[in-house]
Short mmCIF file of C-alpha atoms in Angstrom, two decimals:
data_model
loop_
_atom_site.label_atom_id
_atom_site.label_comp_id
_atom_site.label_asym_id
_atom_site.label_seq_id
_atom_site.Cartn_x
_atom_site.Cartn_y
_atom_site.Cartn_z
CA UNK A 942 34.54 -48.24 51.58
CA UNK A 943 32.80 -50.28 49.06
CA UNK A 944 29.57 -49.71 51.27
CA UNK A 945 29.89 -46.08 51.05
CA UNK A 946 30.89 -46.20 47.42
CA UNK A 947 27.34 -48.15 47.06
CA UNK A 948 25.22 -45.72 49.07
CA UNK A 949 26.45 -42.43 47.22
CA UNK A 950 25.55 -44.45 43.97
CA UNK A 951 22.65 -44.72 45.42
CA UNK A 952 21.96 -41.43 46.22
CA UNK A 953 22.96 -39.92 42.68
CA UNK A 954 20.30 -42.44 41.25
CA UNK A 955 17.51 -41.17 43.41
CA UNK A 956 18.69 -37.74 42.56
CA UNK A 957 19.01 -38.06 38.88
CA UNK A 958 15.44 -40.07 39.29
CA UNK A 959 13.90 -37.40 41.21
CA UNK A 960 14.63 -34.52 39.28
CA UNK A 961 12.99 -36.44 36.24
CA UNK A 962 9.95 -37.04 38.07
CA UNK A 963 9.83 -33.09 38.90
CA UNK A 964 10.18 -32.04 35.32
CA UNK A 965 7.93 -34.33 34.22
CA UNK A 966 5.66 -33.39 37.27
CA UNK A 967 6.71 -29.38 35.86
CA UNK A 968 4.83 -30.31 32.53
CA UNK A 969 2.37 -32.09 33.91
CA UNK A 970 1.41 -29.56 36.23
CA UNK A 971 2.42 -25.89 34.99
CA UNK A 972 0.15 -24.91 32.21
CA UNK A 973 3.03 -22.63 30.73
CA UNK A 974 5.81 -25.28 30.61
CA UNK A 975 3.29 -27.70 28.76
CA UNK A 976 1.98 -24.90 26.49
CA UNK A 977 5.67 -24.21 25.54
CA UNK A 978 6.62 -27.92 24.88
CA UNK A 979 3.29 -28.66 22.72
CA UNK A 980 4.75 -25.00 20.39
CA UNK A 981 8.04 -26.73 20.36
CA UNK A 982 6.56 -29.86 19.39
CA UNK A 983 4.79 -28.41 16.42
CA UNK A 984 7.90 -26.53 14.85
CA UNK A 985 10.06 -29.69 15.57
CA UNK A 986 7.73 -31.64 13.04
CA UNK A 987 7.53 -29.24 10.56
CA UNK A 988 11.40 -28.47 10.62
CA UNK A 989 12.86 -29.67 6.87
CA UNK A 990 10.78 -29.01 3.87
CA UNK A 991 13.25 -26.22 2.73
CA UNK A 992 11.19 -24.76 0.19
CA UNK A 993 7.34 -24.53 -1.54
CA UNK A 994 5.23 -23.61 -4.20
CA UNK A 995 1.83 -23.66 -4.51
CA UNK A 996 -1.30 -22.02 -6.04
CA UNK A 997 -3.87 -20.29 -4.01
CA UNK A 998 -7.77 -19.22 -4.78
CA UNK A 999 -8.59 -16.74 -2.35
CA UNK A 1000 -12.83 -16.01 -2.65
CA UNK A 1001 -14.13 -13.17 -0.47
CA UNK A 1002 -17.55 -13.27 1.48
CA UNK A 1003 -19.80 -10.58 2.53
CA UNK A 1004 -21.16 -12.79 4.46
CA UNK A 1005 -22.82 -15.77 2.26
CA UNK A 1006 -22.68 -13.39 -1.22
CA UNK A 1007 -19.83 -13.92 -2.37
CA UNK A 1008 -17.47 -10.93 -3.38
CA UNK A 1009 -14.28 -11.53 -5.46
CA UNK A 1010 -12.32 -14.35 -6.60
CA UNK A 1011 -8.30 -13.91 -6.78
CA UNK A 1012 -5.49 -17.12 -7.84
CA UNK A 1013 -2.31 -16.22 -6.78
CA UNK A 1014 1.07 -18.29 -6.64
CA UNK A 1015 2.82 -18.87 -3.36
CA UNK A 1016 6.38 -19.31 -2.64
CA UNK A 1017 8.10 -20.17 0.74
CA UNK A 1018 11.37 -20.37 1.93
CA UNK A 1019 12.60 -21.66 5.21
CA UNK A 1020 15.12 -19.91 7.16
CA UNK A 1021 16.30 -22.41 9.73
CA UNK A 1022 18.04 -19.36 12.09
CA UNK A 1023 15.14 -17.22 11.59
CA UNK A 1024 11.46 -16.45 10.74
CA UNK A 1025 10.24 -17.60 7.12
CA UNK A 1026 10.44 -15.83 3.61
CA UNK A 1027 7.12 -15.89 1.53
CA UNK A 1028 6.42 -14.13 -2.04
CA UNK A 1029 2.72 -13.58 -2.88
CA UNK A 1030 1.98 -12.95 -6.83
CA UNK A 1031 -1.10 -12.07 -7.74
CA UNK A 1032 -2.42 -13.43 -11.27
CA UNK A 1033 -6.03 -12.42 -11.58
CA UNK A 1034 -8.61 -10.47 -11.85
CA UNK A 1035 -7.00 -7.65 -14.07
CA UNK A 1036 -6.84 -4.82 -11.38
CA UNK A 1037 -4.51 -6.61 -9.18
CA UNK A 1038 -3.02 -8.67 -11.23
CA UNK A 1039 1.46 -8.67 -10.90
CA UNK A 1040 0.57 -6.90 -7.12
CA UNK A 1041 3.20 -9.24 -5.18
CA UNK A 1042 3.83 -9.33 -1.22
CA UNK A 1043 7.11 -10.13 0.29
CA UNK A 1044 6.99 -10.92 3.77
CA UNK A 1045 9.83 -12.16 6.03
CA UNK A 1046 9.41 -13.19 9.60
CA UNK A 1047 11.66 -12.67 12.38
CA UNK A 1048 11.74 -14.23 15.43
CA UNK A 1049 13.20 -11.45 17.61
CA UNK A 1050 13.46 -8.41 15.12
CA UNK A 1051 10.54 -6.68 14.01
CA UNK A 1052 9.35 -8.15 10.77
CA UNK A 1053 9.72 -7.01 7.27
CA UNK A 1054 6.91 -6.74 4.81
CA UNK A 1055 6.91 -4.80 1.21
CA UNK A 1056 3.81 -4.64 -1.44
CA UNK A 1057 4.63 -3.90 -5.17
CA UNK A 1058 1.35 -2.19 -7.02
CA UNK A 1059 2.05 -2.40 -10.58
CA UNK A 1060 0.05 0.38 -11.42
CA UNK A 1061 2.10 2.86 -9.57
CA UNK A 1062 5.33 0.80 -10.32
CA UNK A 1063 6.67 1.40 -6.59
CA UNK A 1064 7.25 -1.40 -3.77
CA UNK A 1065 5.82 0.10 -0.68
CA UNK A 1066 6.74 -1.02 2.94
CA UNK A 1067 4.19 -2.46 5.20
CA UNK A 1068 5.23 -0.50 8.66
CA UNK A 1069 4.87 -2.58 12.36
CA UNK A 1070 2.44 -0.65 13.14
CA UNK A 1071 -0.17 -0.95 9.72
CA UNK A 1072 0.38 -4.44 9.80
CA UNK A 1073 -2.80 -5.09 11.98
CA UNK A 1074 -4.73 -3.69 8.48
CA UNK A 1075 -6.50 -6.46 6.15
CA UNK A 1076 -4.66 -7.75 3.57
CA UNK A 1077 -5.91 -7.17 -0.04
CA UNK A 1078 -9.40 -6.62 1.34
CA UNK A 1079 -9.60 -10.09 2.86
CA UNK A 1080 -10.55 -11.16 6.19
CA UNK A 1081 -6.86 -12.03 6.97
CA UNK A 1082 -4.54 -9.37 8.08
CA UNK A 1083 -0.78 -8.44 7.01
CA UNK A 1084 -0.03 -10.21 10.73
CA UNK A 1085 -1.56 -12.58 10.09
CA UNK A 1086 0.63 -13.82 6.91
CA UNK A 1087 4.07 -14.40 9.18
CA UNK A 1088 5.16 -17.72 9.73
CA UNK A 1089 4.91 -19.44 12.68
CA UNK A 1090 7.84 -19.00 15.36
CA UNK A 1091 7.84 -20.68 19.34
CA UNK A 1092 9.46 -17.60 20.61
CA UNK A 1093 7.41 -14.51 19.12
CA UNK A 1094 4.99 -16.05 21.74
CA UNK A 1095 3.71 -16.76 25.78
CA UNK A 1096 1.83 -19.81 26.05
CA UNK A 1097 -0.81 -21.53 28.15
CA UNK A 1098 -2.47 -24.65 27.93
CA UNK A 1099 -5.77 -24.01 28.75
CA UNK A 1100 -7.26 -28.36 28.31
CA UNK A 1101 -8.10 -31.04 26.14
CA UNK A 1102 -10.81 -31.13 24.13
CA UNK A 1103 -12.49 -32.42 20.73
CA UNK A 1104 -12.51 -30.49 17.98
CA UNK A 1105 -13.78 -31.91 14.88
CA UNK A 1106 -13.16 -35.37 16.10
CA UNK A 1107 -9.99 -35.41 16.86
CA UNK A 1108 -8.04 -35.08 20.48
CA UNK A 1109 -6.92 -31.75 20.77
CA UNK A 1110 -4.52 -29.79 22.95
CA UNK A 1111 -6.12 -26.13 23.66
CA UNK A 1112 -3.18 -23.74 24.19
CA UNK A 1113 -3.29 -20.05 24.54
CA UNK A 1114 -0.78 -17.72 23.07
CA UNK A 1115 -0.04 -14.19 24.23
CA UNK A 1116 1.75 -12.24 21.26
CA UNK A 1117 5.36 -10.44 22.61
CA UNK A 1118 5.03 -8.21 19.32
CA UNK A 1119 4.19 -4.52 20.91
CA UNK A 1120 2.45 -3.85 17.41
CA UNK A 1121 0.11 -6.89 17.18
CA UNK A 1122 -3.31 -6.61 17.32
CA UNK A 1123 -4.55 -9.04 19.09
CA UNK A 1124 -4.73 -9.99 22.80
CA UNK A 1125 -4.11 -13.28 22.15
CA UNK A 1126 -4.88 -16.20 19.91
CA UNK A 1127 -6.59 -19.56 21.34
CA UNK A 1128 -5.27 -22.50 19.23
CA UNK A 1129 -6.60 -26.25 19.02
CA UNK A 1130 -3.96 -28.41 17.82
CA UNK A 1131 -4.66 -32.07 17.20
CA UNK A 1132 -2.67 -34.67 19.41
CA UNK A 1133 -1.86 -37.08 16.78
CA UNK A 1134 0.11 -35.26 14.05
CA UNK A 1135 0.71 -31.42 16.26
CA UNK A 1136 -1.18 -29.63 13.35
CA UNK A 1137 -3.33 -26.34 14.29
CA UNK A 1138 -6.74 -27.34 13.76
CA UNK A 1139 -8.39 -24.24 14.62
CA UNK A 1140 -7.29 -20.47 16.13
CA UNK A 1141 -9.73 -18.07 18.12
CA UNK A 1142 -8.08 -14.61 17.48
CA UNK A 1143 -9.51 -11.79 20.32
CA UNK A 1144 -8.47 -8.23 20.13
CA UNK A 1145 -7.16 -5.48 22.48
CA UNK A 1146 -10.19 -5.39 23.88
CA UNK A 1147 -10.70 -8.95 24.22
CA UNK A 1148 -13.46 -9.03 22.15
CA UNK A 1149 -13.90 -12.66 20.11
CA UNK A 1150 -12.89 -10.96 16.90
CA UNK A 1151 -12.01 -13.73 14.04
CA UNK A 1152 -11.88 -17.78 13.78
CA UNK A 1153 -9.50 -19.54 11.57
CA UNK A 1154 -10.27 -23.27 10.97
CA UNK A 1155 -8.01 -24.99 8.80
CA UNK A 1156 -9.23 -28.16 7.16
CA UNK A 1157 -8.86 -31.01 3.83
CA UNK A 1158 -4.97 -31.51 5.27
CA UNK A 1159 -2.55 -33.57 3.08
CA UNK A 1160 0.72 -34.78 3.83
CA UNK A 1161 3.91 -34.45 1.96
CA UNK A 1162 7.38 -35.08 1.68
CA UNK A 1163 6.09 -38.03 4.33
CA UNK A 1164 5.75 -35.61 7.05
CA UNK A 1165 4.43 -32.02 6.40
CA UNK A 1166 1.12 -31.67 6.99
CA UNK A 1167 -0.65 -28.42 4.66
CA UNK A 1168 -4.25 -27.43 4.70
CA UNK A 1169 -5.55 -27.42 1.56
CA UNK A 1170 -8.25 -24.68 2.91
CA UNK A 1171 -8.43 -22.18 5.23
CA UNK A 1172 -11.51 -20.17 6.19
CA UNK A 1173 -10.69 -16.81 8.26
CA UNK A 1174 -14.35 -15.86 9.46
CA UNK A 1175 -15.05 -11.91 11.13
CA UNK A 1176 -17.51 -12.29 13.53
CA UNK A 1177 -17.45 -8.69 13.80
CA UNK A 1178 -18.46 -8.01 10.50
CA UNK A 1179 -19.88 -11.46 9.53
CA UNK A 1180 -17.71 -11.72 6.42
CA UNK A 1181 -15.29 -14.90 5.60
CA UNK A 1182 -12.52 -15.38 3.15
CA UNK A 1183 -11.66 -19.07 2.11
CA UNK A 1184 -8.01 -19.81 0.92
CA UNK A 1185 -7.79 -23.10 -1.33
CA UNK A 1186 -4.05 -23.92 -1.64
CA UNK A 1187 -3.27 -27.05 -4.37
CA UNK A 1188 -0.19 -28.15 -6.51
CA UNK A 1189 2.13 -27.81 -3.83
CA UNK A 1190 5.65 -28.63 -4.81
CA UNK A 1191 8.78 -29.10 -2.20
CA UNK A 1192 12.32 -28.57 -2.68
CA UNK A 1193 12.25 -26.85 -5.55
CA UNK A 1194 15.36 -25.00 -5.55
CA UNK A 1195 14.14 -21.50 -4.39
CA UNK A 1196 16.94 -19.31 -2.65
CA UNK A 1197 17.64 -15.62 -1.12
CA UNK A 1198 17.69 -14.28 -4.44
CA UNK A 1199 13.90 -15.30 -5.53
CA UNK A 1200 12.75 -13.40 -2.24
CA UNK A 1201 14.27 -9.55 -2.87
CA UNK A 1202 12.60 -6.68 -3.35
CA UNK A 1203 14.03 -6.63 -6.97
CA UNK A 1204 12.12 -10.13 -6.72
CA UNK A 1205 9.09 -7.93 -6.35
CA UNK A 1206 9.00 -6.13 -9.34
CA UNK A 1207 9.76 -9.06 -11.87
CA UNK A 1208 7.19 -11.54 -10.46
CA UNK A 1209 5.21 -11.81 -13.14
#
């Protein structure tokens, strides 16, 4: 008995040891397994920082002449059960200044977006399907403010490759969003720390229509990477906008209430 007792012992081991050798061989092997776990990987590092502040320069190109400058003060909430909850204010120049974008992301529900324009004195509601439009004149569209969420998404890894210097993963991901304009987005994210390093955004009709590179990261809390710029470039049109972000604070004590739509009209 003790022989037989031995042998199926045996045989659970080589099981349990097999089936760990497939899924890693899964990964390994199936370019959408090991684009999922790399998206996993980069929201699991991220997960904790609760809230954020932070001011933002946001300079307009038409191509290398330079356009507009507008500072405006960020605010972020994270919503561990769902998308993200962001509050732009804007502070200058004069014409826009107390305009203020809500935003929350969903992961599964459509997303919610609202714009307050002081001169009118009205909050109006960004709609699914105008969210493809730029935002504030900018290279950067309404879509392209949510935050980032794994399952909004079908990946891919595509390879490995340098970017920049540094050992990236290059991972494909196909939008699920009906309303999104893009095709899908082609992301390098650097092995070391999981941080996007660059995205390739093509549009319905696959043309190569933007590049986002992020750069100048900085690390807080001990373990949340931010890019202190971001440069959205058109290659349609040739025109760029460059985000600077600085002063970032964490933590801060931000809640539900600071991200209304009554919110909207007393962000001042």
């Amino acid at each position: 008995m003790q022989f037989y007792r031995n042998l199926i012992g045996l045989l659970v081991a080589m099981i349990v040891a097999l089936s760990a050798v497939a899924d890693d061989a899964d990964s390994a092997t199936d370019p959408a397994v090991k684009g999922l776990e790399i998206a996993e990987e980069m929201k699991a590092r991220d997960r904790g920082w609760g809230d954020s502040t932070a001011h933002l320069e946001m300079q307009l190109f038409d191509k290398d002449t330079l356009l507009a400058t507008r500072e405006m003060r960020l605010k972020n909430l994270e919503v561990l059960d769902d998308g993200d909850k962001s509050l732009t204010i804007f502070d200058t120049p004069r014409d826009v200044q107390g305009t203020a974008f809500l935003s929350f992301t969903h992961v599964l529900e459509p997303d919610e977006q609202w714009l307050y324009l002081p001169a009118l004195k009205r909050v109006k509601q960004i709609s699914s399907k105008n969210k493809t439009s730029p935002f504030m004149g900018s290279e950067f569209s309404y879509e392209d403010l949510n935050s980032f969420e794994v399952p909004r998404y079908d990946y891919r890894w595509l390879r490995d490759e340098m970017f920049d210097g540094q050992d990236c993963f290059v991972v494909e991901a196909r939008s699920k969003d009906p309303y999104t304009g893009y095709s899908r987005e082609v992301v390098w994210v650097d092995k070391a720390e999981y941080r996007p390093l660059k995205v390739e955004y093509y549009d319905r009709r696959q043309q190569h229509l933007k590049t986002l590179i992020y750069s100048d990261y900085q690390r807080y809390l001990d373990r949340h990477w931010r890019a202190s710029l971001q440069t959205m470039t058109n290659h349609l049109n040739g025109n760029r906008t460059e985000v600077r972000l600085t002063g970032y604070r964490f933590q801060t004590g931000l809640s539900d209430t600071d991200f209304s739509q009554n919110s909207l009209k007393r962000a001042r």
